XYZ file of C-alpha atoms in Angstrom:
580
model
C 1.883 -27.740 27.909
C 4.240 -30.149 29.924
C 7.581 -30.354 28.611
C 9.884 -33.017 29.699
C 13.119 -31.562 29.589
C 15.649 -34.726 29.402
C 15.914 -38.460 29.540
C 15.680 -38.400 33.017
C 12.496 -36.701 32.984
C 10.976 -38.981 30.297
C 11.912 -42.036 32.453
C 10.688 -40.890 35.859
C 7.174 -39.411 34.202
C 6.994 -42.558 32.808
C 7.478 -44.626 35.839
C 5.003 -42.448 37.421
C 2.396 -42.877 35.250
C 2.910 -46.739 35.327
C 2.294 -46.223 39.100
C -0.873 -44.594 38.623
C -1.959 -47.391 35.742
C -1.154 -50.172 38.681
C -3.861 -48.333 40.659
C -6.455 -47.949 38.101
C -9.894 -49.799 39.015
C -11.447 -50.419 35.998
C -14.701 -51.454 37.890
C -14.963 -48.044 39.098
C -13.213 -45.871 36.489
C -10.849 -44.026 39.342
C -7.619 -45.132 40.806
C -7.195 -46.528 44.603
C -5.387 -45.531 47.294
C -4.949 -46.545 50.976
C -6.605 -43.784 53.797
C -4.248 -43.952 56.867
C -5.588 -44.210 60.289
C -4.555 -40.085 60.790
C -6.078 -37.771 58.631
C -8.453 -34.896 58.090
C -11.937 -34.009 56.924
C -12.658 -37.639 55.877
C -14.133 -40.119 58.571
C -12.574 -43.024 56.727
C -9.616 -44.562 58.189
C -7.394 -47.635 57.872
C -8.865 -49.098 54.371
C -9.028 -48.494 50.524
C -10.585 -45.740 48.676
C -11.041 -44.353 45.311
C -9.729 -40.718 45.751
C -11.253 -37.897 43.512
C -8.394 -35.425 43.329
C -6.051 -38.342 42.137
C -8.367 -39.183 39.481
C -8.374 -36.088 38.129
C -4.376 -36.307 38.043
C -4.396 -39.648 36.334
C -6.670 -38.252 33.635
C -4.302 -35.540 33.037
C -1.346 -37.563 33.239
C -2.895 -39.706 30.908
C -3.609 -37.229 28.117
C 0.181 -36.031 28.842
C 1.292 -39.740 27.926
C -1.121 -40.058 24.925
C -0.456 -44.008 24.286
C -2.691 -46.455 23.317
C -5.784 -46.662 24.892
C -4.741 -43.267 27.148
C -7.359 -41.145 25.844
C -10.136 -43.426 26.217
C -9.477 -44.416 29.890
C -8.930 -39.992 30.307
C -12.707 -39.690 29.342
C -13.864 -42.866 31.684
C -11.961 -41.143 34.511
C -13.243 -37.515 33.722
C -16.662 -38.803 33.271
C -16.807 -40.772 36.381
C -15.486 -37.913 38.593
C -16.932 -34.556 37.335
C -20.723 -35.903 38.197
C -19.414 -36.386 42.173
C -19.516 -32.441 42.265
C -22.116 -30.857 43.894
C -23.666 -28.403 41.824
C -26.963 -27.408 43.608
C -26.087 -23.268 44.536
C -28.302 -23.579 47.344
C -26.005 -26.024 49.533
C -23.047 -24.651 51.445
C -20.808 -27.373 49.490
C -21.821 -26.142 45.937
C -19.074 -26.514 43.672
C -16.718 -28.992 45.345
C -16.464 -32.450 45.479
C -15.564 -35.020 48.284
C -12.481 -36.645 49.100
C -13.446 -40.530 48.023
C -16.048 -42.303 46.164
C -16.573 -44.333 48.988
C -17.836 -41.217 51.235
C -20.047 -38.490 50.018
C -19.916 -34.608 51.194
C -22.600 -35.176 53.759
C -20.885 -38.197 55.452
C -17.668 -36.418 55.807
C -16.025 -35.133 59.161
C -15.928 -31.899 57.461
C -15.960 -31.089 53.774
C -12.746 -29.436 52.229
C -13.852 -26.293 50.069
C -10.309 -26.400 48.827
C -11.387 -29.220 46.289
C -13.174 -26.526 44.458
C -9.614 -24.662 43.635
C -7.249 -28.202 43.300
C -9.768 -30.019 40.983
C -10.604 -26.992 38.819
C -6.833 -26.159 38.628
C -6.162 -29.633 36.891
C -9.179 -29.286 34.762
C -8.569 -26.111 33.314
C -4.999 -27.368 32.477
C -6.515 -30.304 30.640
C -8.591 -28.148 28.573
C -5.876 -25.877 27.690
C -3.561 -28.391 26.884
C -5.551 -31.386 25.547
C -8.852 -30.010 23.904
C -8.058 -31.752 20.645
C -8.075 -34.923 22.674
C -11.234 -34.622 24.140
C -14.813 -35.187 22.921
C -16.955 -32.137 22.447
C -19.191 -33.374 25.279
C -16.341 -33.701 27.745
C -14.886 -30.222 26.886
C -18.524 -29.096 27.895
C -18.484 -30.888 30.633
C -15.141 -29.293 32.124
C -16.222 -25.889 31.743
C -19.639 -26.454 33.344
C -17.871 -28.169 36.345
C -15.124 -25.335 36.256
C -17.618 -22.713 36.389
C -19.535 -24.157 39.371
C -16.135 -24.146 41.039
C -15.145 -20.937 40.041
C -18.407 -19.417 41.730
C -17.597 -21.465 45.028
C -14.195 -19.972 44.837
C -15.372 -16.513 44.751
C -18.048 -17.355 47.516
C -15.657 -18.448 49.777
C -12.930 -15.585 49.134
C -9.972 -16.987 50.867
C -8.170 -14.159 52.492
C -4.422 -13.983 51.262
C -3.003 -14.777 54.922
C -4.108 -18.751 53.333
C -1.542 -18.567 50.705
C -1.412 -21.671 48.752
C -5.271 -21.507 48.229
C -5.355 -17.843 47.797
C -2.875 -17.993 44.877
C -4.730 -20.987 43.245
C -8.046 -19.435 43.528
C -6.989 -16.340 41.911
C -5.090 -18.563 39.234
C -8.207 -20.528 38.594
C -10.558 -17.534 38.333
C -8.005 -15.862 36.106
C -7.489 -18.536 34.036
C -11.347 -19.613 33.420
C -12.194 -16.027 32.930
C -9.569 -15.698 30.144
C -10.498 -19.071 28.718
C -14.032 -19.079 29.089
C -15.067 -15.152 28.507
C -16.175 -14.889 31.964
C -15.108 -11.502 32.776
C -16.725 -11.448 36.311
C -14.052 -14.410 37.353
C -10.979 -12.636 35.587
C -11.777 -9.325 37.244
C -12.359 -11.440 40.449
C -9.004 -13.109 40.210
C -7.370 -10.233 39.324
C -8.437 -8.033 42.312
C -7.589 -11.120 44.542
C -4.139 -11.510 42.700
C -3.430 -7.622 43.766
C -4.842 -8.165 47.115
C -2.363 -11.506 47.930
C 0.418 -9.560 46.376
C 0.164 -6.512 48.737
C -0.582 -8.604 51.734
C 2.702 -10.919 51.158
C 4.939 -8.248 49.955
C 4.575 -6.271 52.766
C 5.520 -9.129 55.348
C 8.393 -10.363 53.021
C 7.131 -14.100 53.544
C 4.046 -16.159 52.977
C 2.377 -16.972 56.159
C 3.039 -20.448 55.856
C 6.776 -19.657 56.481
C 9.121 -21.724 55.075
C 6.992 -24.511 54.135
C 8.505 -27.239 52.476
C 5.332 -28.504 51.059
C 3.285 -25.046 50.529
C 6.079 -23.119 49.215
C 6.281 -25.504 46.443
C 2.415 -25.538 46.020
C 2.680 -21.639 45.386
C 5.594 -22.129 43.203
C 4.044 -24.619 41.276
C 0.610 -22.340 41.288
C 2.614 -19.162 40.507
C 4.685 -20.825 37.471
C 1.232 -21.923 35.941
C -0.040 -18.360 36.268
C 3.216 -16.566 34.531
C 2.581 -19.312 31.834
C -1.100 -19.317 31.126
C -2.683 -16.166 31.942
C -2.314 -13.454 29.174
C -2.855 -10.513 31.294
C 0.845 -8.643 31.603
C 0.013 -6.848 34.959
C -1.149 -10.576 36.475
C 2.236 -12.214 35.647
C 4.230 -9.402 36.385
C 2.967 -9.635 40.358
C 2.776 -13.401 39.790
C 7.018 -13.219 38.903
C 7.454 -10.971 42.171
C 5.573 -13.627 44.461
C 7.771 -16.126 42.917
C 10.958 -14.873 43.528
C 9.778 -13.906 46.992
C 9.161 -17.935 47.421
C 12.943 -18.720 45.384
C 14.490 -16.633 48.111
C 12.929 -18.310 50.942
C 14.034 -21.552 49.744
C 17.701 -20.311 48.902
C 18.159 -18.774 52.167
C 17.136 -21.496 53.999
C 18.761 -24.235 51.907
C 21.643 -26.014 53.575
C 23.947 -27.776 51.087
C 25.727 -29.778 53.620
C 22.801 -31.878 55.093
C 20.733 -31.039 51.729
C 17.605 -29.458 53.936
C 15.541 -26.497 54.478
C 16.592 -25.234 57.364
C 13.860 -24.591 60.290
C 11.634 -23.566 61.189
C 9.056 -24.712 59.039
C 5.685 -23.234 60.088
C 3.625 -25.901 58.026
C 5.083 -29.602 56.727
C 4.149 -32.718 56.460
C 7.542 -34.768 56.459
C 10.606 -33.694 58.654
C 13.085 -34.608 55.751
C 13.211 -32.904 52.321
C 11.898 -35.628 50.049
C 13.843 -36.732 46.966
C 10.715 -35.440 44.740
C 11.233 -31.758 46.240
C 15.058 -32.077 45.734
C 14.203 -32.863 42.112
C 11.714 -29.693 41.700
C 15.144 -27.746 42.861
C 17.293 -29.315 39.919
C 14.832 -29.028 37.471
C 14.091 -25.071 38.433
C 17.530 -24.818 37.995
C 18.089 -26.297 34.953
C 20.001 -29.414 36.168
C 22.995 -27.051 36.917
C 23.134 -28.280 40.519
C 22.788 -32.336 41.875
C 20.641 -32.568 44.815
C 19.513 -35.718 44.390
C 22.079 -38.393 45.121
C 20.518 -41.484 43.618
C 17.589 -41.276 40.953
C 17.316 -44.867 40.895
C 15.748 -44.308 44.393
C 12.545 -43.265 42.577
C 9.995 -45.945 41.812
C 6.325 -46.471 40.824
C 5.423 -46.317 44.770
C 7.192 -43.287 45.484
C 7.099 -40.729 42.212
C 4.154 -39.405 40.724
C 5.705 -37.235 38.238
C 3.080 -34.458 38.679
C 6.054 -31.771 39.124
C 6.782 -32.250 35.447
C 3.686 -30.080 34.445
C 4.664 -26.954 36.360
C 7.515 -25.079 34.472
C 9.585 -23.939 37.973
C 12.297 -21.468 36.949
C 14.576 -20.585 40.057
C 16.285 -17.049 39.394
C 19.801 -16.990 38.337
C 20.776 -14.949 41.566
C 19.765 -17.705 44.037
C 22.270 -20.423 42.205
C 24.909 -19.851 44.654
C 22.997 -20.882 47.864
C 22.267 -24.319 46.153
C 25.930 -24.630 45.327
C 28.490 -23.358 47.567
C 29.095 -24.300 51.404
C 26.803 -22.226 53.728
C 28.341 -19.499 55.642
C 27.523 -18.734 59.183
C 24.121 -16.693 59.055
C 21.197 -15.654 61.057
C 17.745 -15.146 59.849
C 15.634 -13.185 62.192
C 12.438 -12.602 60.434
C 8.733 -11.644 61.521
C 7.049 -13.436 59.293
C 3.076 -12.381 60.201
C 1.920 -10.597 63.028
C 2.801 -11.831 65.738
C 5.005 -14.438 64.565
C 8.708 -14.738 64.856
C 11.132 -16.873 63.139
C 14.963 -17.303 64.177
C 17.338 -19.613 62.028
C 20.936 -20.066 62.525
C 22.883 -21.669 59.806
C 26.525 -22.748 59.641
C 28.726 -25.013 57.611
C 27.748 -28.228 59.166
C 24.080 -27.718 60.768
C 21.165 -25.613 61.244
C 19.112 -24.801 64.163
C 15.692 -22.830 63.664
C 12.622 -22.230 65.900
C 9.297 -19.906 65.993
C 8.861 -17.779 69.201
C 5.546 -19.697 69.906
C 3.139 -21.939 68.257
C 0.734 -24.751 69.351
C 2.073 -28.546 68.954
C -0.050 -29.342 65.776
C 1.873 -31.924 63.515
C 2.373 -29.459 60.672
C 4.549 -27.312 63.104
C 8.244 -27.892 63.138
C 8.615 -25.269 66.162
C 12.083 -26.065 67.101
C 13.923 -27.908 63.930
C 17.469 -28.849 63.552
C 19.685 -30.456 60.741
C 23.185 -32.231 60.951
C 24.943 -35.092 58.874
C 25.277 -35.308 55.373
C 22.934 -34.931 52.305
C 23.384 -38.574 52.124
C 22.437 -39.432 55.672
C 20.822 -36.262 57.276
C 19.528 -36.327 60.921
C 16.466 -33.841 61.970
C 15.869 -33.236 65.642
C 12.499 -31.743 66.458
C 10.596 -31.459 69.818
C 6.879 -32.852 69.849
C 3.930 -33.207 72.186
C 2.441 -36.820 71.662
C -0.936 -38.114 73.050
C -1.031 -42.212 72.309
C 1.679 -41.452 69.884
C 0.315 -38.857 67.894
C 0.828 -35.026 67.988
C -1.209 -33.254 70.152
C -2.622 -29.791 69.226
C -2.901 -28.173 72.231
C 0.865 -28.357 73.744
C 1.727 -24.318 73.703
C 5.501 -24.126 72.876
C 7.383 -21.157 73.437
C 11.246 -20.683 72.773
C 14.029 -18.200 72.724
C 17.041 -18.611 70.582
C 20.653 -17.623 69.966
C 22.170 -18.871 67.295
C 23.028 -22.773 68.401
C 20.985 -22.670 71.623
C 17.067 -22.619 72.717
C 15.341 -22.331 76.034
C 11.464 -23.545 75.706
C 8.785 -23.862 77.632
C 5.728 -26.138 76.837
C 2.482 -25.464 78.660
C -0.989 -26.313 77.639
C -4.294 -24.663 76.088
C -7.890 -25.728 77.812
C -9.597 -24.467 74.632
C -7.322 -26.229 71.612
C -7.360 -29.166 69.388
C -6.209 -32.890 69.664
C -4.943 -33.670 66.249
C -5.982 -30.830 64.300
C -5.854 -26.962 65.363
C -9.722 -26.934 64.518
C -11.339 -30.226 62.696
C -10.911 -32.222 66.345
C -11.365 -29.621 69.151
C -10.866 -31.096 72.996
C -13.917 -30.801 75.035
C -14.305 -29.508 78.112
C -10.093 -29.598 78.540
C -10.276 -33.138 78.903
C -8.472 -36.110 76.746
C -8.406 -40.003 77.385
C -5.055 -41.293 76.834
C -2.738 -44.234 77.844
C 0.128 -42.488 76.618
C 0.897 -38.743 77.005
C 4.731 -37.639 76.349
C 7.170 -35.055 75.445
C 10.043 -35.866 72.947
C 12.954 -34.667 71.469
C 12.714 -36.463 68.178
C 15.729 -37.641 65.880
C 14.674 -39.074 62.737
C 16.790 -40.236 59.746
C 20.236 -41.879 59.976
C 20.243 -42.070 63.442
C 22.327 -45.259 63.226
C 25.208 -42.932 63.763
C 24.080 -41.736 67.177
C 25.151 -42.623 70.419
C 22.817 -41.393 73.512
C 24.075 -41.207 76.909
C 22.298 -40.289 80.045
C 24.579 -37.656 81.467
C 22.739 -37.252 84.908
C 19.203 -37.092 86.270
C 18.077 -34.641 83.766
C 20.208 -34.057 81.009
C 21.531 -36.227 77.860
C 24.472 -35.927 75.471
C 23.755 -37.120 71.912
C 26.891 -37.428 69.394
C 26.894 -38.127 65.910
C 30.086 -40.957 65.719
C 30.503 -39.604 61.961
C 31.803 -36.085 63.211
C 32.441 -33.771 66.165
C 29.070 -32.977 66.608
C 27.341 -32.932 69.818
C 23.699 -32.352 71.198
C 23.078 -31.599 74.903
C 19.558 -31.599 76.093
C 18.479 -30.759 79.634
C 14.853 -30.800 81.304
C 15.766 -28.162 84.249
C 11.749 -28.197 85.272
C 9.306 -30.809 84.750
C 5.691 -30.852 86.564
C 2.267 -31.886 85.425
C -0.113 -32.033 88.191
C 0.443 -34.874 90.750
C 1.886 -37.073 87.930
C 5.664 -38.032 88.409
C 7.276 -36.950 85.113
C 10.018 -39.558 84.237
C 13.009 -39.245 81.505
C 13.765 -42.224 79.137
C 15.317 -42.675 75.667
C 12.950 -44.812 73.161
C 14.061 -46.447 69.789
C 12.640 -47.566 66.371
C 13.570 -47.821 62.929
C 15.338 -44.474 61.947
C 13.893 -42.597 65.039
C 15.293 -41.781 68.655
C 13.307 -40.090 70.946
C 14.292 -38.624 74.312
C 11.067 -38.628 76.313
C 9.550 -36.754 79.118
C 6.763 -39.291 79.996
C 4.090 -37.768 81.736
C 1.516 -40.892 81.358
C 2.449 -44.581 80.322
C -0.841 -46.883 81.237
C -2.302 -49.778 79.951
C -5.598 -48.328 80.596
C -7.370 -45.805 79.117
C -7.115 -42.761 82.073
C -8.614 -38.962 81.729
C -6.457 -35.750 81.782
C -8.476 -32.721 82.671
C -5.927 -29.685 81.573
C -8.315 -27.192 83.305
C -7.992 -29.102 86.621
C -4.394 -28.802 86.739
C -2.527 -26.055 88.759
C 0.670 -26.616 87.490
C 1.651 -28.539 84.296
C 4.690 -27.219 82.469
C 7.857 -28.903 81.047
C 10.831 -26.505 80.857
C 13.641 -28.036 78.472
C 16.894 -26.365 76.604
C 19.124 -27.815 73.736
C 22.060 -27.078 72.340
C 24.013 -28.209 68.861
C 27.924 -27.989 69.094
C 30.994 -28.802 67.098
C 33.120 -30.283 69.763
C 31.328 -30.997 73.223
C 30.237 -28.023 74.998
C 28.239 -27.906 78.154
C 24.937 -26.334 78.272
C 24.610 -23.475 80.603
C 22.753 -24.079 83.993
C 18.941 -23.307 84.125
C 18.051 -21.187 87.119
C 14.267 -21.960 87.838
C 11.993 -19.621 90.121
C 8.159 -19.615 90.457
C 5.902 -16.474 91.564
C 2.314 -15.577 91.629
C 1.682 -18.663 88.927
C 4.303 -17.420 86.634
C 7.797 -19.630 86.331
C 10.850 -17.840 85.083
C 13.443 -19.944 83.503
C 17.158 -18.391 82.537
C 20.024 -19.965 81.179
C 22.837 -18.016 80.062
C 21.983 -14.851 78.597
C 18.213 -16.769 77.459
C 15.154 -15.718 79.646
C 11.231 -16.429 79.664
C 8.459 -16.193 81.764
C 5.437 -18.904 81.556
C 2.285 -19.288 83.284
C 2.566 -22.640 85.354
C -1.389 -23.561 84.931
C -3.157 -24.466 81.791
C -5.902 -21.832 80.377
C -7.071 -20.458 77.166
C -4.493 -20.312 74.346
C -4.817 -16.196 74.193
C -4.314 -15.942 78.330
C -1.741 -18.281 77.902
C 0.285 -16.013 75.184
C -0.339 -12.961 77.043
C 1.584 -13.674 80.028
C 4.671 -15.243 78.005
C 7.488 -13.018 77.738
C 10.940 -13.706 76.707
C 14.133 -12.172 76.927
C 17.753 -12.336 74.808
C 20.661 -10.478 76.467
C 18.437 -8.807 78.567
C 16.264 -7.679 75.351
C 12.635 -8.426 74.745
C 12.469 -11.137 72.046
C 9.449 -10.634 70.131
C 8.209 -10.065 66.486
C 9.096 -6.511 65.187
C 4.620 -6.613 64.476
């Protein structure tokens, strides 16, 4: 049952539901939203749509508010969206919904099987908290729909490496099993919870490492599991997994900037949202203030859904959110073959993954500086016509405040998505292709100067903080690579421009004998020169060495596995690699 803790929460919850009220379309009995130009699974783009999941959430919010007419509208919503589920067991899409009313499952680019988990979780909480407000008919329809979703979840059997869906599916099947007396659902959920517990506790981290998005999604589902499931052993496992998630958040929280220090293996935004900061405040019973201006919340940017989850941060982590950050290094193998390195000090942070593709959900190199009111992020990206290109392969070696990186290219990867939008024949069509060091946030405080042919100095006028960037090696076939500074509202880019044309051109990565960009960056308090990088090439492998950091990287694009097998990293002469 949702419990609002104070007047602030009551005010914000009301604002959130009013925002949904404004988007209700009585003609179709669903809410509407804008579908942007870039998205996954759906073929719909740049248009107004009626979302299934959002309409379930609105029905739940109406029942939580329970004002005049809210129960009637909630029934209207549920009667509309429940039947959109595929209930034919013979079909691959059995138990799931499409994203939008305007697009059937057959019309989607690729259906999203996660919708069984997400929507069933909402329906279960509607049944558990509001059964007395529902008609007998809608209660039966909800139970029937939840049953279909559970059978789809069991059939799919997501593995524990897919953390948030693994947790959510365990929660749904456990809760449905207990609520509806379905022993097979419950036993499956319990086995799945044990499996994901063993997997994540053995690694000491979730696979979606340090994700500002998915760590909180996991925490919300674990909080619901702890509150809703009667089985004591299941609650114990969930409590320990929740502690693991809070430990990750606490260790990476940087009070001076109000951000979660990088790297982020999966993220949607570069800066921590006020809604996420509010979730941390709430989990700490408002003993710490992280949101600087509660008036920044409005009907357009706040849904209030986090108030349904009873988040609780363990007391032992409180100092991480209230005290200045002492200098520390986090060096962690968080999954087989995956290394994350984070450096934090009082005024800034810098973190990196030792290798990853340049998907827009990866924050492979990520730094923060500035203030909690006006933070600035720095992030390295590969852009195809202005959008993140997934087939860049970035490898990085880091020592505290300095990184040395090389970006090559895969011939068998994705374009905008790692598996939903694959590049065909290693060839893309583009007007623009570039590598960008992106500064985002309060960039009006920055001065950027080109210091020589391949180097830049960025200064924060509010402090003595300096960022130095250089590109000691830039080769991309026969195309000349030039450096430039780009500016737009809230962003500054230091770009290595590979292609900039008014006409569409083809880039065949398999035909390139040499396509590799080497760059280095450091953040310092007070200006300090970057070590000079030494570049050598031998038999198709390029070696870059800068101070105590060194790497080798293949110069020719190839299949991802082949590129990775030829990458080697060293720091202080020792191999820089995951422990597993």
